[in-house]
Coordinates of C-alpha atoms in Angstrom, one line a residue:
X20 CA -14.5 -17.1 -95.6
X21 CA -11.7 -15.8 -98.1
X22 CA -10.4 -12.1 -97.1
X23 CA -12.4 -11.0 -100.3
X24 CA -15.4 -11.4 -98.9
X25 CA -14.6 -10.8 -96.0
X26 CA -13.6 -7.4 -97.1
X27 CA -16.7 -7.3 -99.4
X28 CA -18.8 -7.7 -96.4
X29 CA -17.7 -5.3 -94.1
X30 CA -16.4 -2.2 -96.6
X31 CA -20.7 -2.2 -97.0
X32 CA -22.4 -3.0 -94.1
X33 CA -25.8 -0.8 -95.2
X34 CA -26.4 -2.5 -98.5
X35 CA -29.3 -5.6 -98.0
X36 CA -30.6 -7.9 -100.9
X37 CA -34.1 -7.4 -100.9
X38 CA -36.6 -10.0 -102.7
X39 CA -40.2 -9.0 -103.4
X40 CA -42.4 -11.5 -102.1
X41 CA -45.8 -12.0 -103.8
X42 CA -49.2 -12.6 -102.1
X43 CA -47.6 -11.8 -99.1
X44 CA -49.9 -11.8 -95.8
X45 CA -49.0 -7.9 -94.9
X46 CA -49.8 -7.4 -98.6
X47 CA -53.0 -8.3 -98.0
X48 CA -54.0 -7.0 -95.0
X49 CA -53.0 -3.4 -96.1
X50 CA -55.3 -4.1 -99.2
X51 CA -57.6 -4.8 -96.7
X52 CA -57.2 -1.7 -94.7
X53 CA -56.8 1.0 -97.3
X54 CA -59.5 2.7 -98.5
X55 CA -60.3 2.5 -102.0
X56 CA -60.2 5.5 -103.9
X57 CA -63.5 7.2 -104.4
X58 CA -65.0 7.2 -108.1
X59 CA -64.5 10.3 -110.2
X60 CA -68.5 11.6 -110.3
X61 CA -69.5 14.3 -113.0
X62 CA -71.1 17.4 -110.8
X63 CA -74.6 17.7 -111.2
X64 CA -76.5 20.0 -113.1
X65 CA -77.5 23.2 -112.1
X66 CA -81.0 24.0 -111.9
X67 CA -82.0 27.3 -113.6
X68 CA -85.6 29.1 -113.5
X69 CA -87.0 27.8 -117.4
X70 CA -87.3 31.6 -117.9
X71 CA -83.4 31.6 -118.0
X72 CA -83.1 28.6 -120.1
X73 CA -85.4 29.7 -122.5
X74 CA -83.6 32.9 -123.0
X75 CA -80.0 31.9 -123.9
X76 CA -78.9 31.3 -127.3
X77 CA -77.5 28.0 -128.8
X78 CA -74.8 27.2 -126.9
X79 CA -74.9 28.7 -124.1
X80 CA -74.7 26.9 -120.6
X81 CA -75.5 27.6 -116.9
X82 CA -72.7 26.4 -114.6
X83 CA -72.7 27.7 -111.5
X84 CA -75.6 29.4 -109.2
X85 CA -74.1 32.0 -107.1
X86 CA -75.8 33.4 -103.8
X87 CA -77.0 36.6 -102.7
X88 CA -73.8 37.0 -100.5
X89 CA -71.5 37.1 -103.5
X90 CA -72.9 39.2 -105.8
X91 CA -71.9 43.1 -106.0
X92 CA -73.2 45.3 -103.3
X93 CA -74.0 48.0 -106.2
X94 CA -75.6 45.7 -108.1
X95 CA -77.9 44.4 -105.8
X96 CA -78.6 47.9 -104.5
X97 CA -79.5 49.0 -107.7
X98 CA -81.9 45.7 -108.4
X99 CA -83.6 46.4 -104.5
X100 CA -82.2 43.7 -103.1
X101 CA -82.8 43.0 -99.5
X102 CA -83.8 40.4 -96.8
X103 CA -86.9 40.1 -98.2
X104 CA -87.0 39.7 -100.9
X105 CA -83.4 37.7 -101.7
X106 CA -81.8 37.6 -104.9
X107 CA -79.8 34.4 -106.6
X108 CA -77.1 34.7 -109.9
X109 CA -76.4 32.5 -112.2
X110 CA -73.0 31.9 -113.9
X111 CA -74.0 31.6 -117.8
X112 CA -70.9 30.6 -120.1
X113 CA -71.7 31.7 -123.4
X114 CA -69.6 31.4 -126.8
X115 CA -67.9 34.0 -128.6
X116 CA -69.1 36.3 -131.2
X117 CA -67.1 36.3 -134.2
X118 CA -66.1 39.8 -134.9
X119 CA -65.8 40.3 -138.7
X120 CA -62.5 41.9 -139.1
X121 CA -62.5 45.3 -139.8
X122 CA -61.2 46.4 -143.4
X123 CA -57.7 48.7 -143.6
X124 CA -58.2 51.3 -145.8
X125 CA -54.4 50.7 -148.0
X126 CA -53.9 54.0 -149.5
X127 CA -53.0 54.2 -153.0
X128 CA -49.5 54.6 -154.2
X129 CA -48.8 57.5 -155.7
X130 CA -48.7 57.2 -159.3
X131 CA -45.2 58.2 -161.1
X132 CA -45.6 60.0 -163.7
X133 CA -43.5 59.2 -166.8
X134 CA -39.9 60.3 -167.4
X135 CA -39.1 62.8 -169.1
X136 CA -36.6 64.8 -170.6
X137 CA -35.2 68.0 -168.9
X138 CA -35.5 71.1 -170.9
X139 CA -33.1 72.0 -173.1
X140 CA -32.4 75.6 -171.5
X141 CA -33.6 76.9 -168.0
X142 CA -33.9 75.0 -164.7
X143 CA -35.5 71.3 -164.7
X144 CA -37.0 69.8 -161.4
X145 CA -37.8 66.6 -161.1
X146 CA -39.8 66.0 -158.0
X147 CA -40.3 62.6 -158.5
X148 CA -36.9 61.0 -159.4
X149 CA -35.6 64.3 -157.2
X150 CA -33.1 65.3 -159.9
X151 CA -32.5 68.9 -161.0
X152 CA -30.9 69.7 -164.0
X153 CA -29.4 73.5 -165.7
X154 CA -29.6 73.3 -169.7
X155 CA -30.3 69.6 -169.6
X156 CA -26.9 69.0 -167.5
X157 CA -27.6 67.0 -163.9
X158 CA -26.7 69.2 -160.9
X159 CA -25.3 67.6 -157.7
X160 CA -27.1 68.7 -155.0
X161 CA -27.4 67.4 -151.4
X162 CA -30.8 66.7 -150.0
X163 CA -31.4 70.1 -148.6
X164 CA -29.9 72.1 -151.8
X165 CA -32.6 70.4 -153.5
X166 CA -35.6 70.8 -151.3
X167 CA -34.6 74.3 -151.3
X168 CA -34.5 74.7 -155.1
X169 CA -37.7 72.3 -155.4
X170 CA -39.8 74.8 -153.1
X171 CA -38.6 78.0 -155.0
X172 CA -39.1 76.7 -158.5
X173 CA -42.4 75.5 -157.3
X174 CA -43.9 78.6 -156.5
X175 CA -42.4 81.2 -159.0
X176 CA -42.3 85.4 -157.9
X177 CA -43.3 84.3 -154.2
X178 CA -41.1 85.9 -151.6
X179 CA -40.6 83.7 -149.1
X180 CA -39.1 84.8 -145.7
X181 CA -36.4 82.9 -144.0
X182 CA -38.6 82.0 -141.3
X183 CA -40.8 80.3 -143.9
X184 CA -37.7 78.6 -145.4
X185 CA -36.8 77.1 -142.2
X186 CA -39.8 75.8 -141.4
X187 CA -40.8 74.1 -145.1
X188 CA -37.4 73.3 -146.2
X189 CA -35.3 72.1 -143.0
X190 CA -38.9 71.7 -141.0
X191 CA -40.5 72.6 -137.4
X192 CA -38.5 70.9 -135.2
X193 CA -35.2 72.2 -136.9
X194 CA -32.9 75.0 -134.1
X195 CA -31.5 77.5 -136.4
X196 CA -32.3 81.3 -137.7
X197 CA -32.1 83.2 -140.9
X198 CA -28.4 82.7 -141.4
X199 CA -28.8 78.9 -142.3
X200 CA -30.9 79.7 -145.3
X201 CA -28.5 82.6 -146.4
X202 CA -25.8 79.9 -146.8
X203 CA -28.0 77.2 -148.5
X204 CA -28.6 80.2 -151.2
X205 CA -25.3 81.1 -151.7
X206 CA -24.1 77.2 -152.3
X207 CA -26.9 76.6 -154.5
X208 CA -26.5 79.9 -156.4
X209 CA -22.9 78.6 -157.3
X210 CA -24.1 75.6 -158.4
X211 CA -26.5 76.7 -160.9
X212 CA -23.9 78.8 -162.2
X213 CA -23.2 82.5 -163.8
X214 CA -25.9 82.3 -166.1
X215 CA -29.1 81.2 -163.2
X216 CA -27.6 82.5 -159.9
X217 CA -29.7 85.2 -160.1
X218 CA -33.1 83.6 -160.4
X219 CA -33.0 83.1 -157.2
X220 CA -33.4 86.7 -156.1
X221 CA -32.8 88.7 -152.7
X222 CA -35.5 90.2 -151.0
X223 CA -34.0 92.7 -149.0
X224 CA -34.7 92.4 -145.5
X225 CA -37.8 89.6 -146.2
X226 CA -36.1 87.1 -147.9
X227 CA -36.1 85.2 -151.2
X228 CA -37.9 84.6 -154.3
X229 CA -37.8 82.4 -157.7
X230 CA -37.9 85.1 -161.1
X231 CA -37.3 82.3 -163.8
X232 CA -35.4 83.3 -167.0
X233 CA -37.5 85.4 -169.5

């Protein structure tokens, strides 16, 4: 033998050619001895009282009779159930109702009502497009100036107190007191100018109203 395989044999002494061998006698006895797997058998039907049967709807299927000893206690306490006279469920499978879906009630958008021009003189509030104009001229006003001048405008000669202000305008969950609304005025009375700061009038010690221009 060259060194090769000499070397071949020995470095792996743990690897054996193995050929299969067909029809081999141990082959057959263990066919002999296993068992053969048992055939795959549909469970049988359960029997049901024909009252039962009769009562369920297309369908509908009993699959499983259950005895008295795994039914609810409080159910067979409330149906008298006792040694007696013995009581046996049945396990009916039934298909599902199809639930007509419920209609959503979409509510209607809002309609917007058509642009139009600002008056020529006086103040202009557009709620909708949440503009405000002075003598046709567009004011800049940040979102609370705005809320604040929509709300006055909107209810002409009403004092409203600060408190009321507060809670329309900046809304309930806002932390402040009358001095927030006091500054809001005073901004927005710049804005509007010399000629309509003083529609927006002072209510001493209650708080402010809307006179528009005669």
């Amino acid at each position: 033998m060259s060194y090769a395989a000499t070397a071949a044999a020995t470095a792996t002494p743990h690897l054996r050619a193995v050929r299969a061998l067909s029809n081999h006698p141990l082959d057959a006895e263990y066919r002999r001895v296993a068992p053969a797997p048992a055939p795959m058998t549909r469970p049988a039907p359960v029997i049901a009282p024909e009252s039962l049967l009769a009562g369920l709807k297309d369908g509908a299927a009993v699959v499983a009779a259950l005895p008295q000893s795994v039914l609810p206690q409080g159910l067979l306490a409330q149906l008298g159930a006792g040694a007696n006279a013995p009581l046996v469920g049945y396990l009916v499978l039934v298909p599902a109702e199809k639930v007509a879906p419920v209609p959503v009630a979409v509510p209607a958008a809002a309609p917007v009502r058509p642009f139009t021009r600002p008056a020529e003189s006086g103040i202009s509030v557009d709620l909708d497009r949440r503009n405000a104009y002075v003598d046709g001229s567009l004011l800049d006003l940040t979102y609370l100036e705005f809320e604040l001048l929509a709300h006055l405008t909107e209810h002409p000669h009403r004092v409203h107190t600060r408190d009321q202000l507060v809670h329309t305008v900046w809304g309930y969950g806002h932390v402040g007191d009358g001095r927030t609304v006091d500054v809001h005025v005073a901004r927005l009375r710049r804005k509007l100018g010399a000629a309509y700061r003083d529609t927006i009038v002072t209510v001493r010690r209650v708080g402010y109203k809307y006179a528009p221009v005669a």
